[in-house]
């Protein structure tokens, strides 16, 4: 079976949309995915302005069009939080074998309901929706070990050529940045790495 690493961030609309393709591939038995959190804008990098030109232009020109074509509900978020805490909790949800459910609860809260998923309240709510213990999810989000694990995943990803999300990395070391990586891989087409 085809095995890939998939780097995602729960505040990235392209990660959210591409997650559907990767999960469909998993469900069809076409691919085994190692889901790896990769924070798009870790501190001290500046966050985007929620109503800034970059977001409004990108969403108007690209995000809404792609989401409509895929039949995925998505709305421009009211917040642009750091994703350290929710991604650390994702590492824990993966250990609990409930990552898919937890990720979707976070994505839906952020992209469909307009909530700030970096708050304790929303991390706990996502855990409850995923059938996980809300208090344990919050503890996991603040775990120094899991935050260190996020940094280690990022270091390894960057060493392998990953520069952003969503990114797909094959066992042979080929990288694809953006959407459509699995589709291209299954079709035998060349992958498109992010230019430095």
Coordinates of C-alpha atoms in Angstrom, one line a residue:
X1 CA 0.0 0.0 0.0
X2 CA 1.1 3.5 -0.7
X3 CA 2.3 5.3 2.4
X4 CA 2.7 9.1 2.8
X5 CA 3.2 11.7 5.4
X6 CA 0.7 14.5 5.4
X7 CA 1.5 17.8 7.1
X8 CA -1.5 19.9 8.1
X9 CA -2.5 22.8 10.3
X10 CA -6.0 23.1 11.7
X11 CA -6.1 26.9 10.8
X12 CA -5.3 26.3 7.1
X13 CA -8.2 26.2 4.8
X14 CA -6.3 24.2 2.2
X15 CA -5.3 21.6 4.8
X16 CA -9.0 21.3 5.8
X17 CA -10.0 20.8 2.2
X18 CA -7.2 18.4 1.3
X19 CA -7.9 16.4 4.4
X20 CA -11.1 15.1 2.8
X21 CA -9.1 13.7 -0.2
X22 CA -6.6 12.0 2.1
X23 CA -9.3 10.5 4.2
X24 CA -11.2 9.2 1.2
X25 CA -7.9 7.6 0.0
X26 CA -7.5 5.9 3.4
X27 CA -11.1 4.7 3.4
X28 CA -10.7 3.3 -0.1
X29 CA -7.5 1.4 1.0
X30 CA -5.4 3.4 -1.5
X31 CA -3.1 5.0 1.0
X32 CA -1.8 4.8 4.5
X33 CA -1.4 8.3 6.0
X34 CA 0.9 9.5 8.8
X35 CA -0.9 12.7 9.9
X36 CA 1.6 15.2 11.1
X37 CA 0.8 18.6 12.6
X38 CA 2.9 21.5 11.2
X39 CA 2.1 24.9 12.6
X40 CA 1.8 27.4 9.8
X41 CA 2.8 30.5 11.8
X42 CA 4.6 29.5 15.0
X43 CA 5.6 32.2 17.5
X44 CA 7.2 34.7 17.0
X45 CA 6.0 34.8 13.4
X46 CA 3.3 37.4 12.9
X47 CA -0.3 36.2 12.4
X48 CA -2.4 37.4 9.5
X49 CA -5.0 40.1 10.1
X50 CA -8.5 38.4 10.1
X51 CA -9.9 41.1 7.9
X52 CA -6.6 42.0 6.1
X53 CA -6.2 42.1 2.3
X54 CA -4.2 38.9 2.0
X55 CA -6.9 36.8 3.5
X56 CA -9.8 38.5 1.7
X57 CA -8.1 38.3 -1.7
X58 CA -6.9 34.7 -1.2
X59 CA -10.3 33.5 0.0
X60 CA -12.2 35.4 -2.8
X61 CA -9.9 34.2 -5.6
X62 CA -9.1 30.6 -4.4
X63 CA -10.5 29.2 -1.2
X64 CA -14.3 29.7 -1.9
X65 CA -13.9 28.5 -5.5
X66 CA -12.2 25.3 -4.5
X67 CA -14.5 24.6 -1.6
X68 CA -17.5 25.0 -3.8
X69 CA -16.1 22.6 -6.4
X70 CA -15.5 20.0 -3.6
X71 CA -18.9 20.6 -1.9
X72 CA -17.2 21.6 1.4
X73 CA -18.7 24.2 3.7
X74 CA -16.2 26.8 4.6
X75 CA -16.3 30.5 5.8
X76 CA -13.5 33.1 6.3
X77 CA -12.7 32.7 10.0
X78 CA -13.3 35.6 12.4
X79 CA -10.0 34.8 14.2
X80 CA -6.4 34.0 13.2
X81 CA -5.0 32.2 16.3
X82 CA -1.8 30.5 16.9
X83 CA -2.4 26.8 16.4
X84 CA 0.2 25.5 18.9
X85 CA -2.4 24.4 21.5
X86 CA -4.9 22.7 19.2
X87 CA -2.1 20.9 17.3
X88 CA -0.5 19.7 20.6
X89 CA -4.0 18.3 21.4
X90 CA -4.1 16.6 18.0
X91 CA -1.0 14.7 18.9
X92 CA -2.8 13.4 22.0
X93 CA -6.0 12.6 20.0
X94 CA -3.9 10.6 17.6
X95 CA -2.6 8.5 20.6
X96 CA -6.3 8.0 21.5
X97 CA -7.1 6.8 18.0
X98 CA -9.6 9.6 17.6
X99 CA -7.5 12.1 15.5
X100 CA -9.9 12.2 12.5
X101 CA -12.9 13.0 14.7
X102 CA -11.0 15.6 16.8
X103 CA -9.5 17.3 13.7
X104 CA -12.9 17.5 12.1
X105 CA -14.4 19.0 15.3
X106 CA -11.7 21.7 15.3
X107 CA -12.0 22.4 11.5
X108 CA -15.8 22.7 11.8
X109 CA -15.6 25.0 14.8
X110 CA -13.1 27.2 13.1
X111 CA -14.2 27.2 9.4
X112 CA -18.0 26.6 9.8
X113 CA -18.9 28.1 13.2
X114 CA -16.3 31.0 13.4
X115 CA -14.9 30.0 16.8
X116 CA -11.4 30.6 18.1
X117 CA -10.1 27.0 18.4
X118 CA -7.0 28.0 20.3
X119 CA -9.1 28.5 23.5
X120 CA -9.5 26.0 26.3
X121 CA -13.3 26.1 25.7
X122 CA -13.1 25.1 22.0
X123 CA -10.4 22.5 22.6
X124 CA -12.6 20.9 25.2
X125 CA -15.7 21.1 23.1
X126 CA -13.8 19.5 20.1
X127 CA -12.7 16.7 22.4
X128 CA -16.3 16.1 23.6
X129 CA -17.5 16.0 20.0
X130 CA -14.8 13.5 19.2
X131 CA -15.7 11.2 22.1
X132 CA -12.7 12.2 24.1
X133 CA -12.2 13.6 27.6
X134 CA -12.3 17.4 27.5
X135 CA -10.0 17.9 30.6
X136 CA -7.4 15.5 29.2
X137 CA -7.5 17.4 25.8
X138 CA -6.7 20.7 27.6
X139 CA -3.9 19.1 29.6
X140 CA -2.5 17.7 26.4
X141 CA -2.6 21.1 24.7
X142 CA -0.4 22.6 27.4
X143 CA 1.9 19.6 27.7
X144 CA 5.6 20.7 27.3
X145 CA 6.4 17.3 25.8
X146 CA 3.8 17.6 23.1
X147 CA 4.9 21.1 22.2
X148 CA 8.4 19.8 22.0
X149 CA 7.2 17.0 19.7
X150 CA 5.5 19.7 17.5
X151 CA 8.9 21.4 17.2
X152 CA 10.6 18.1 16.4
X153 CA 8.1 17.2 13.7
X154 CA 8.6 20.6 12.2
X155 CA 12.4 20.2 12.2
X156 CA 12.2 16.8 10.5
X157 CA 9.7 18.2 7.9
X158 CA 11.8 21.2 7.1
X159 CA 14.9 18.9 6.7
X160 CA 12.9 16.9 4.2
X161 CA 11.9 20.0 2.2
X162 CA 8.5 20.8 3.7
X163 CA 8.0 24.5 3.8
X164 CA 4.3 24.9 4.4
X165 CA 0.9 23.1 4.5
X166 CA -0.7 21.2 3.2
X167 CA 2.3 19.1 2.2
X168 CA 2.6 15.5 1.3
X169 CA 5.8 13.5 1.5
X170 CA 6.3 10.1 0.0
X171 CA 8.5 7.3 1.3
X172 CA 11.0 8.1 -1.4
X173 CA 11.3 11.7 -0.2
X174 CA 9.2 13.4 -2.9
X175 CA 7.3 16.3 -1.7
X176 CA 4.1 18.0 -2.9
X177 CA 2.9 21.4 -1.5
X178 CA -0.7 22.4 -1.8
X179 CA -3.7 20.5 -2.8
X180 CA -3.9 17.6 -5.2
X181 CA -0.8 15.7 -4.1
X182 CA -2.5 12.4 -3.5
X183 CA -4.4 12.7 -6.7
X184 CA -1.2 13.3 -8.7
X185 CA 0.6 10.5 -6.9
X186 CA -2.2 8.0 -7.6
X187 CA -2.3 9.1 -11.3
X188 CA 1.5 8.7 -11.6
X189 CA 2.0 12.4 -12.3
X190 CA 4.9 14.4 -10.9
X191 CA 4.5 16.1 -7.6
X192 CA 4.9 19.8 -7.2
X193 CA 7.2 20.8 -4.3
X194 CA 7.2 24.3 -2.9
X195 CA 9.9 26.5 -4.4
X196 CA 12.3 28.0 -1.8

